[in-house]
GROMACS .gro file of C-alpha atoms in nm:
model
  379
    1UNK     CA    1  12.302  -6.646  -0.042
    2UNK     CA    2  12.129  -6.945   0.111
    3UNK     CA    3  12.298  -6.898   0.448
    4UNK     CA    4  12.195  -6.532   0.450
    5UNK     CA    5  11.838  -6.628   0.367
    6UNK     CA    6  11.826  -6.881   0.651
    7UNK     CA    7  11.969  -6.626   0.895
    8UNK     CA    8  11.696  -6.380   0.795
    9UNK     CA    9  11.425  -6.645   0.847
   10UNK     CA   10  11.566  -6.738   1.190
   11UNK     CA   11  11.578  -6.370   1.290
   12UNK     CA   12  11.218  -6.314   1.180
   13UNK     CA   13  11.102  -6.624   1.369
   14UNK     CA   14  11.283  -6.505   1.683
   15UNK     CA   15  11.120  -6.163   1.658
   16UNK     CA   16  10.779  -6.322   1.607
   17UNK     CA   17  10.830  -6.546   1.912
   18UNK     CA   18  10.924  -6.245   2.124
   19UNK     CA   19  10.617  -6.055   2.011
   20UNK     CA   20  10.396  -6.350   2.104
   21UNK     CA   21  10.544  -6.387   2.454
   22UNK     CA   22  10.297  -6.253   2.708
   23UNK     CA   23  10.425  -6.075   3.016
   24UNK     CA   24  10.261  -6.231   3.327
   25UNK     CA   25   9.999  -5.990   3.456
   26UNK     CA   26   9.740  -5.992   3.731
   27UNK     CA   27   9.388  -5.901   3.629
   28UNK     CA   28   9.170  -5.847   3.935
   29UNK     CA   29   8.793  -5.806   3.956
   30UNK     CA   30   8.626  -5.742   4.290
   31UNK     CA   31   8.271  -5.718   4.417
   32UNK     CA   32   8.193  -5.626   4.776
   33UNK     CA   33   7.853  -5.610   4.938
   34UNK     CA   34   7.771  -5.311   5.160
   35UNK     CA   35   8.082  -5.118   5.055
   36UNK     CA   36   8.064  -4.739   5.022
   37UNK     CA   37   8.156  -4.568   4.698
   38UNK     CA   38   8.500  -4.415   4.720
   39UNK     CA   39   8.857  -4.532   4.689
   40UNK     CA   40   9.054  -4.845   4.773
   41UNK     CA   41   9.413  -4.792   4.884
   42UNK     CA   42   9.631  -5.087   4.785
   43UNK     CA   43   9.935  -5.161   5.003
   44UNK     CA   44  10.199  -5.428   4.958
   45UNK     CA   45  10.359  -5.623   5.243
   46UNK     CA   46  10.724  -5.520   5.282
   47UNK     CA   47  10.778  -5.717   5.603
   48UNK     CA   48  10.559  -5.900   5.849
   49UNK     CA   49  10.290  -5.658   5.978
   50UNK     CA   50  10.426  -5.372   5.764
   51UNK     CA   51  10.256  -5.257   5.444
   52UNK     CA   52  10.357  -4.988   5.196
   53UNK     CA   53  10.108  -4.802   4.975
   54UNK     CA   54  10.159  -4.874   4.605
   55UNK     CA   55   9.835  -4.766   4.434
   56UNK     CA   56   9.474  -4.655   4.471
   57UNK     CA   57   9.166  -4.741   4.268
   58UNK     CA   58   8.800  -4.637   4.260
   59UNK     CA   59   8.518  -4.851   4.395
   60UNK     CA   60   8.159  -4.785   4.283
   61UNK     CA   61   7.849  -4.990   4.369
   62UNK     CA   62   8.081  -5.238   4.536
   63UNK     CA   63   8.278  -5.310   4.220
   64UNK     CA   64   8.644  -5.248   4.146
   65UNK     CA   65   8.905  -5.381   3.905
   66UNK     CA   66   9.261  -5.323   3.789
   67UNK     CA   67   9.553  -5.481   3.607
   68UNK     CA   68   9.910  -5.490   3.729
   69UNK     CA   69  10.225  -5.683   3.655
   70UNK     CA   70  10.332  -5.834   3.987
   71UNK     CA   71  10.701  -5.896   4.049
   72UNK     CA   72  10.635  -6.139   4.331
   73UNK     CA   73  10.357  -6.316   4.518
   74UNK     CA   74  10.286  -6.165   4.858
   75UNK     CA   75  10.022  -6.022   5.094
   76UNK     CA   76   9.832  -5.712   4.986
   77UNK     CA   77   9.611  -5.497   5.205
   78UNK     CA   78   9.303  -5.326   5.063
   79UNK     CA   79   9.185  -5.024   5.265
   80UNK     CA   80   8.840  -4.888   5.181
   81UNK     CA   81   8.799  -4.511   5.199
   82UNK     CA   82   8.616  -4.336   5.360
   83UNK     CA   83   8.513  -4.625   5.591
   84UNK     CA   84   8.870  -4.732   5.679
   85UNK     CA   85   8.775  -5.102   5.664
   86UNK     CA   86   9.043  -5.345   5.548
   87UNK     CA   87   9.088  -5.689   5.398
   88UNK     CA   88   9.404  -5.881   5.312
   89UNK     CA   89   9.464  -6.118   5.021
   90UNK     CA   90   9.759  -6.298   4.863
   91UNK     CA   91   9.786  -6.179   4.503
   92UNK     CA   92   9.974  -6.339   4.215
   93UNK     CA   93   9.973  -6.300   3.837
   94UNK     CA   94   9.662  -6.437   3.665
   95UNK     CA   95   9.289  -6.363   3.669
   96UNK     CA   96   9.165  -6.312   4.025
   97UNK     CA   97   8.816  -6.254   4.159
   98UNK     CA   98   8.751  -6.117   4.507
   99UNK     CA   99   8.411  -6.120   4.679
  100UNK     CA  100   8.308  -6.029   5.031
  101UNK     CA  101   8.075  -5.840   5.262
  102UNK     CA  102   8.208  -5.518   5.418
  103UNK     CA  103   7.933  -5.522   5.683
  104UNK     CA  104   8.080  -5.836   5.841
  105UNK     CA  105   8.389  -5.667   5.980
  106UNK     CA  106   8.561  -5.728   6.310
  107UNK     CA  107   8.815  -5.483   6.452
  108UNK     CA  108   8.832  -5.303   6.119
  109UNK     CA  109   8.887  -5.612   5.904
  110UNK     CA  110   8.658  -5.841   5.706
  111UNK     CA  111   8.718  -6.166   5.522
  112UNK     CA  112   8.697  -6.210   5.147
  113UNK     CA  113   8.687  -6.506   4.910
  114UNK     CA  114   8.969  -6.507   4.656
  115UNK     CA  115   8.938  -6.709   4.336
  116UNK     CA  116   9.238  -6.755   4.108
  117UNK     CA  117   9.513  -6.716   4.370
  118UNK     CA  118   9.660  -7.058   4.441
  119UNK     CA  119   9.865  -6.929   4.733
  120UNK     CA  120   9.569  -6.751   4.893
  121UNK     CA  121   9.377  -7.079   4.880
  122UNK     CA  122   9.670  -7.259   5.043
  123UNK     CA  123   9.692  -6.988   5.308
  124UNK     CA  124   9.326  -7.044   5.394
  125UNK     CA  125   9.405  -7.414   5.436
  126UNK     CA  126   9.688  -7.324   5.676
  127UNK     CA  127   9.454  -7.099   5.878
  128UNK     CA  128   9.199  -7.379   5.885
  129UNK     CA  129   9.451  -7.615   6.043
  130UNK     CA  130   9.489  -7.384   6.341
  131UNK     CA  131   9.112  -7.350   6.364
  132UNK     CA  132   9.073  -7.728   6.405
  133UNK     CA  133   9.288  -7.708   6.719
  134UNK     CA  134   9.098  -7.406   6.854
  135UNK     CA  135   8.771  -7.595   6.821
  136UNK     CA  136   8.886  -7.867   7.061
  137UNK     CA  137   8.744  -7.893   7.412
  138UNK     CA  138   9.086  -7.844   7.573
  139UNK     CA  139   9.116  -7.504   7.406
  140UNK     CA  140   8.781  -7.406   7.560
  141UNK     CA  141   8.920  -7.504   7.902
  142UNK     CA  142   9.240  -7.310   7.834
  143UNK     CA  143   9.042  -7.003   7.732
  144UNK     CA  144   8.834  -7.012   8.053
  145UNK     CA  145   9.151  -7.041   8.263
  146UNK     CA  146   9.307  -6.757   8.065
  147UNK     CA  147   9.009  -6.532   8.139
  148UNK     CA  148   9.027  -6.624   8.508
  149UNK     CA  149   9.397  -6.541   8.510
  150UNK     CA  150   9.331  -6.198   8.361
  151UNK     CA  151   9.058  -6.118   8.614
  152UNK     CA  152   9.233  -6.251   8.926
  153UNK     CA  153   9.403  -5.989   9.144
  154UNK     CA  154   9.561  -6.214   9.408
  155UNK     CA  155   9.921  -6.298   9.307
  156UNK     CA  156   9.921  -6.647   9.465
  157UNK     CA  157   9.591  -6.741   9.299
  158UNK     CA  158   9.717  -6.607   8.964
  159UNK     CA  159  10.020  -6.834   9.000
  160UNK     CA  160   9.794  -7.134   9.066
  161UNK     CA  161   9.584  -7.058   8.757
  162UNK     CA  162   9.899  -7.016   8.548
  163UNK     CA  163  10.021  -7.360   8.658
  164UNK     CA  164   9.687  -7.509   8.549
  165UNK     CA  165   9.711  -7.333   8.213
  166UNK     CA  166  10.065  -7.451   8.136
  167UNK     CA  167   9.993  -7.813   8.028
  168UNK     CA  168   9.702  -7.703   7.806
  169UNK     CA  169   9.912  -7.430   7.647
  170UNK     CA  170  10.201  -7.668   7.582
  171UNK     CA  171   9.980  -7.938   7.430
  172UNK     CA  172   9.787  -7.695   7.209
  173UNK     CA  173  10.109  -7.531   7.089
  174UNK     CA  174  10.260  -7.869   7.001
  175UNK     CA  175   9.952  -7.964   6.799
  176UNK     CA  176   9.948  -7.636   6.605
  177UNK     CA  177  10.322  -7.662   6.537
  178UNK     CA  178  10.290  -8.021   6.414
  179UNK     CA  179  10.013  -7.923   6.171
  180UNK     CA  180  10.208  -7.622   6.046
  181UNK     CA  181  10.523  -7.831   5.995
  182UNK     CA  182  10.325  -8.084   5.793
  183UNK     CA  183  10.174  -7.804   5.584
  184UNK     CA  184  10.514  -7.647   5.508
  185UNK     CA  185  10.669  -7.977   5.403
  186UNK     CA  186  10.370  -8.070   5.188
  187UNK     CA  187  10.362  -7.733   5.008
  188UNK     CA  188  10.732  -7.650   5.001
  189UNK     CA  189  10.845  -7.383   4.753
  190UNK     CA  190  10.517  -7.192   4.766
  191UNK     CA  191  10.455  -6.847   4.910
  192UNK     CA  192  10.189  -6.991   5.143
  193UNK     CA  193  10.438  -7.235   5.298
  194UNK     CA  194  10.712  -6.971   5.324
  195UNK     CA  195  10.471  -6.729   5.496
  196UNK     CA  196  10.415  -6.983   5.777
  197UNK     CA  197  10.789  -7.007   5.849
  198UNK     CA  198  10.804  -6.713   6.097
  199UNK     CA  199  10.571  -6.910   6.326
  200UNK     CA  200  10.839  -7.181   6.342
  201UNK     CA  201  11.115  -6.950   6.471
  202UNK     CA  202  11.037  -7.006   6.838
  203UNK     CA  203  10.836  -7.328   6.801
  204UNK     CA  204  11.118  -7.561   6.695
  205UNK     CA  205  11.488  -7.598   6.774
  206UNK     CA  206  11.755  -7.417   6.574
  207UNK     CA  207  11.860  -7.741   6.402
  208UNK     CA  208  11.497  -7.817   6.307
  209UNK     CA  209  11.448  -7.463   6.177
  210UNK     CA  210  11.763  -7.483   5.964
  211UNK     CA  211  11.658  -7.821   5.822
  212UNK     CA  212  11.315  -7.682   5.736
  213UNK     CA  213  11.464  -7.369   5.576
  214UNK     CA  214  11.700  -7.583   5.366
  215UNK     CA  215  11.404  -7.769   5.213
  216UNK     CA  216  11.327  -7.454   5.014
  217UNK     CA  217  11.496  -7.399   4.679
  218UNK     CA  218  11.770  -7.136   4.640
  219UNK     CA  219  11.518  -6.909   4.464
  220UNK     CA  220  11.292  -6.911   4.767
  221UNK     CA  221  11.581  -6.871   5.013
  222UNK     CA  222  11.664  -6.543   4.836
  223UNK     CA  223  11.302  -6.424   4.849
  224UNK     CA  224  11.171  -6.145   5.071
  225UNK     CA  225  10.923  -6.376   5.243
  226UNK     CA  226  11.203  -6.596   5.383
  227UNK     CA  227  11.439  -6.308   5.467
  228UNK     CA  228  11.313  -6.294   5.825
  229UNK     CA  229  11.377  -6.667   5.874
  230UNK     CA  230  11.728  -6.633   5.730
  231UNK     CA  231  11.801  -6.347   5.971
  232UNK     CA  232  11.655  -6.537   6.267
  233UNK     CA  233  11.880  -6.837   6.196
  234UNK     CA  234  12.187  -6.612   6.162
  235UNK     CA  235  12.106  -6.432   6.489
  236UNK     CA  236  12.052  -6.757   6.680
  237UNK     CA  237  12.380  -6.897   6.551
  238UNK     CA  238  12.552  -6.571   6.646
  239UNK     CA  239  12.433  -6.599   7.008
  240UNK     CA  240  12.521  -6.963   7.077
  241UNK     CA  241  12.740  -7.040   7.382
  242UNK     CA  242  13.106  -6.979   7.300
  243UNK     CA  243  13.034  -6.702   7.049
  244UNK     CA  244  13.143  -6.339   7.108
  245UNK     CA  245  12.845  -6.146   7.244
  246UNK     CA  246  12.716  -5.907   6.974
  247UNK     CA  247  12.795  -5.553   7.082
  248UNK     CA  248  12.523  -5.291   7.110
  249UNK     CA  249  12.483  -4.932   7.223
  250UNK     CA  250  12.159  -4.806   7.378
  251UNK     CA  251  12.045  -4.511   7.589
  252UNK     CA  252  12.014  -4.520   7.969
  253UNK     CA  253  11.739  -4.327   8.156
  254UNK     CA  254  11.954  -4.011   8.151
  255UNK     CA  255  12.009  -4.032   7.774
  256UNK     CA  256  12.371  -4.151   7.797
  257UNK     CA  257  12.508  -4.412   7.557
  258UNK     CA  258  12.571  -4.752   7.715
  259UNK     CA  259  12.779  -5.006   7.519
  260UNK     CA  260  12.811  -5.372   7.612
  261UNK     CA  261  13.173  -5.377   7.494
  262UNK     CA  262  13.269  -5.118   7.758
  263UNK     CA  263  13.207  -5.381   8.028
  264UNK     CA  264  13.475  -5.623   7.910
  265UNK     CA  265  13.668  -5.753   8.209
  266UNK     CA  266  13.344  -5.802   8.404
  267UNK     CA  267  13.099  -6.091   8.412
  268UNK     CA  268  12.782  -5.942   8.262
  269UNK     CA  269  12.421  -6.056   8.271
  270UNK     CA  270  12.217  -5.899   7.990
  271UNK     CA  271  11.855  -5.902   8.106
  272UNK     CA  272  11.586  -5.854   7.840
  273UNK     CA  273  11.267  -5.737   8.011
  274UNK     CA  274  10.974  -5.491   7.991
  275UNK     CA  275  10.762  -5.293   8.237
  276UNK     CA  276  10.450  -5.482   8.122
  277UNK     CA  277  10.613  -5.825   8.174
  278UNK     CA  278  10.506  -5.960   8.516
  279UNK     CA  279  10.753  -6.253   8.523
  280UNK     CA  280  11.034  -6.008   8.439
  281UNK     CA  281  10.961  -5.783   8.734
  282UNK     CA  282  10.895  -6.079   8.961
  283UNK     CA  283  11.256  -6.188   8.897
  284UNK     CA  284  11.405  -5.856   9.014
  285UNK     CA  285  11.430  -5.937   9.390
  286UNK     CA  286  11.636  -6.246   9.305
  287UNK     CA  287  11.857  -6.049   9.065
  288UNK     CA  288  11.897  -5.779   9.330
  289UNK     CA  289  12.034  -6.030   9.582
  290UNK     CA  290  12.282  -6.165   9.324
  291UNK     CA  291  12.385  -5.813   9.225
  292UNK     CA  292  12.459  -5.711   9.584
  293UNK     CA  293  12.659  -6.029   9.642
  294UNK     CA  294  12.872  -6.035   9.327
  295UNK     CA  295  12.902  -5.670   9.214
  296UNK     CA  296  13.207  -5.608   9.436
  297UNK     CA  297  13.372  -5.908   9.264
  298UNK     CA  298  13.322  -5.776   8.911
  299UNK     CA  299  12.962  -5.865   8.825
  300UNK     CA  300  12.734  -5.630   8.631
  301UNK     CA  301  12.376  -5.650   8.504
  302UNK     CA  302  12.263  -5.458   8.196
  303UNK     CA  303  11.887  -5.437   8.159
  304UNK     CA  304  11.754  -5.404   7.804
  305UNK     CA  305  11.391  -5.293   7.818
  306UNK     CA  306  11.148  -5.379   7.541
  307UNK     CA  307  10.931  -5.078   7.629
  308UNK     CA  308  10.819  -4.847   7.351
  309UNK     CA  309  10.678  -4.614   7.619
  310UNK     CA  310  10.985  -4.471   7.792
  311UNK     CA  311  10.787  -4.309   8.074
  312UNK     CA  312  10.653  -4.650   8.180
  313UNK     CA  313  11.006  -4.789   8.159
  314UNK     CA  314  11.145  -4.517   8.388
  315UNK     CA  315  10.854  -4.558   8.631
  316UNK     CA  316  10.914  -4.935   8.656
  317UNK     CA  317  11.283  -4.876   8.732
  318UNK     CA  318  11.191  -4.633   9.011
  319UNK     CA  319  10.902  -4.839   9.152
  320UNK     CA  320  11.108  -5.160   9.165
  321UNK     CA  321  11.420  -4.992   9.301
  322UNK     CA  322  11.650  -5.124   9.028
  323UNK     CA  323  12.010  -5.016   9.087
  324UNK     CA  324  12.194  -5.189   8.804
  325UNK     CA  325  12.257  -5.048   8.455
  326UNK     CA  326  11.940  -4.992   8.254
  327UNK     CA  327  11.893  -4.928   7.881
  328UNK     CA  328  11.593  -4.918   7.651
  329UNK     CA  329  11.578  -5.094   7.315
  330UNK     CA  330  11.506  -4.920   6.984
  331UNK     CA  331  11.221  -4.983   6.741
  332UNK     CA  332  11.339  -4.894   6.387
  333UNK     CA  333  11.010  -5.011   6.232
  334UNK     CA  334  10.657  -4.971   6.365
  335UNK     CA  335  10.496  -5.302   6.475
  336UNK     CA  336  10.832  -5.479   6.435
  337UNK     CA  337  11.058  -5.632   6.703
  338UNK     CA  338  11.315  -5.414   6.876
  339UNK     CA  339  11.666  -5.388   6.731
  340UNK     CA  340  11.880  -5.551   7.002
  341UNK     CA  341  11.612  -5.807   7.089
  342UNK     CA  342  11.622  -5.911   6.722
  343UNK     CA  343  12.004  -5.914   6.724
  344UNK     CA  344  11.993  -6.162   7.013
  345UNK     CA  345  11.697  -6.358   6.867
  346UNK     CA  346  11.493  -6.310   7.186
  347UNK     CA  347  11.194  -6.551   7.179
  348UNK     CA  348  11.023  -6.433   7.499
  349UNK     CA  349  11.065  -6.216   7.808
  350UNK     CA  350  11.243  -6.241   8.037
  351UNK     CA  351  11.552  -6.380   7.866
  352UNK     CA  352  11.896  -6.346   8.024
  353UNK     CA  353  12.238  -6.396   7.862
  354UNK     CA  354  12.542  -6.452   8.083
  355UNK     CA  355  12.867  -6.320   7.931
  356UNK     CA  356  13.218  -6.388   8.061
  357UNK     CA  357  13.501  -6.142   8.123
  358UNK     CA  358  13.626  -6.178   7.764
  359UNK     CA  359  13.287  -6.087   7.618
  360UNK     CA  360  13.204  -6.446   7.523
  361UNK     CA  361  12.853  -6.586   7.569
  362UNK     CA  362  12.827  -6.848   7.843
  363UNK     CA  363  12.461  -6.913   7.766
  364UNK     CA  364  12.102  -6.829   7.850
  365UNK     CA  365  12.084  -6.888   8.224
  366UNK     CA  366  11.836  -6.792   8.494
  367UNK     CA  367  11.703  -6.903   8.832
  368UNK     CA  368  11.902  -7.172   9.013
  369UNK     CA  369  12.124  -7.227   8.707
  370UNK     CA  370  12.232  -6.864   8.727
  371UNK     CA  371  12.308  -6.901   9.099
  372UNK     CA  372  12.529  -7.205   9.035
  373UNK     CA  373  12.711  -7.050   8.740
  374UNK     CA  374  12.790  -6.727   8.929
  375UNK     CA  375  12.911  -6.923   9.230
  376UNK     CA  376  13.138  -7.118   8.996
  377UNK     CA  377  13.271  -6.804   8.823
  378UNK     CA  378  13.342  -6.613   9.145
  379UNK     CA  379  13.503  -6.889   9.352
   0.00000   0.00000   0.00000
């Protein structure tokens, strides 16, 4: 009897404990100055620059509120209707207060103050780090040179201005990267730190990126916010010298399917470019001379354009007299990188991959290095 009595007591205590356990919930209260009465559309970040609508709520006299159980901490976009103005905040479970002024918008967005979101506060700190660099005198010089570059029509003078810009750009980028690295390491295993990781993809070496990624716990490595970094690392490792070149199939200007694998037996240069990329198109005369010289020996170039506007892509091919194989990349998601460019972890344009007759990556080569490598391959 006693054992039965104790079992009953334990069961009742367990049930009581369960009933007392509170499910983490976000309770949000907002107050915006100069905001029209209407509706706020709430959208959740599903990938960088992509938001998906999840709810809508009324706003009256600038005030709005709602409760919701959040499964994860991430960016949320608030779109005010009918004005169409937006603001973005990092939301997490807990009591959160948002305040702001809708009249102080720029390009459709305005800033808000967020109380109660630890990660939003950290994110503001991260943004502030970049601002300290932008406030330096050298950034002011860089900005002036950048404006001059944009206004200059003469190609030779543009080149001179670009050369002047280069050291400023490199130094400023290094400073921003150093501050961001310090921030990530200091606040590891937070959403704010993880959300800065995409900026590291092309700012540090592959080994440095992997080491930084491995500082995060397994829980964070499996999170949506670090999925892009995981993919970037995998793609970079997949396209190292000595690895089989990832196959792809894209459309040529006539709508025919072009597959990289169909060119096995040839030495292939995959050229990632775009009609709007001046350095890309400036490289074409050099590529043309190499193509004429080595094509009879088994050399082929496959252009992969990053153009979303196919008419501009076709016009550039015609205007520049390109005679080698041309394809155009695909954009599965709006505002996201192109499919094959992502597969090859392309950091900038132009980028060229040289692939041997067996379909194995020789490396990223261009300019004089490309000349030497082709001469070596076609001896």
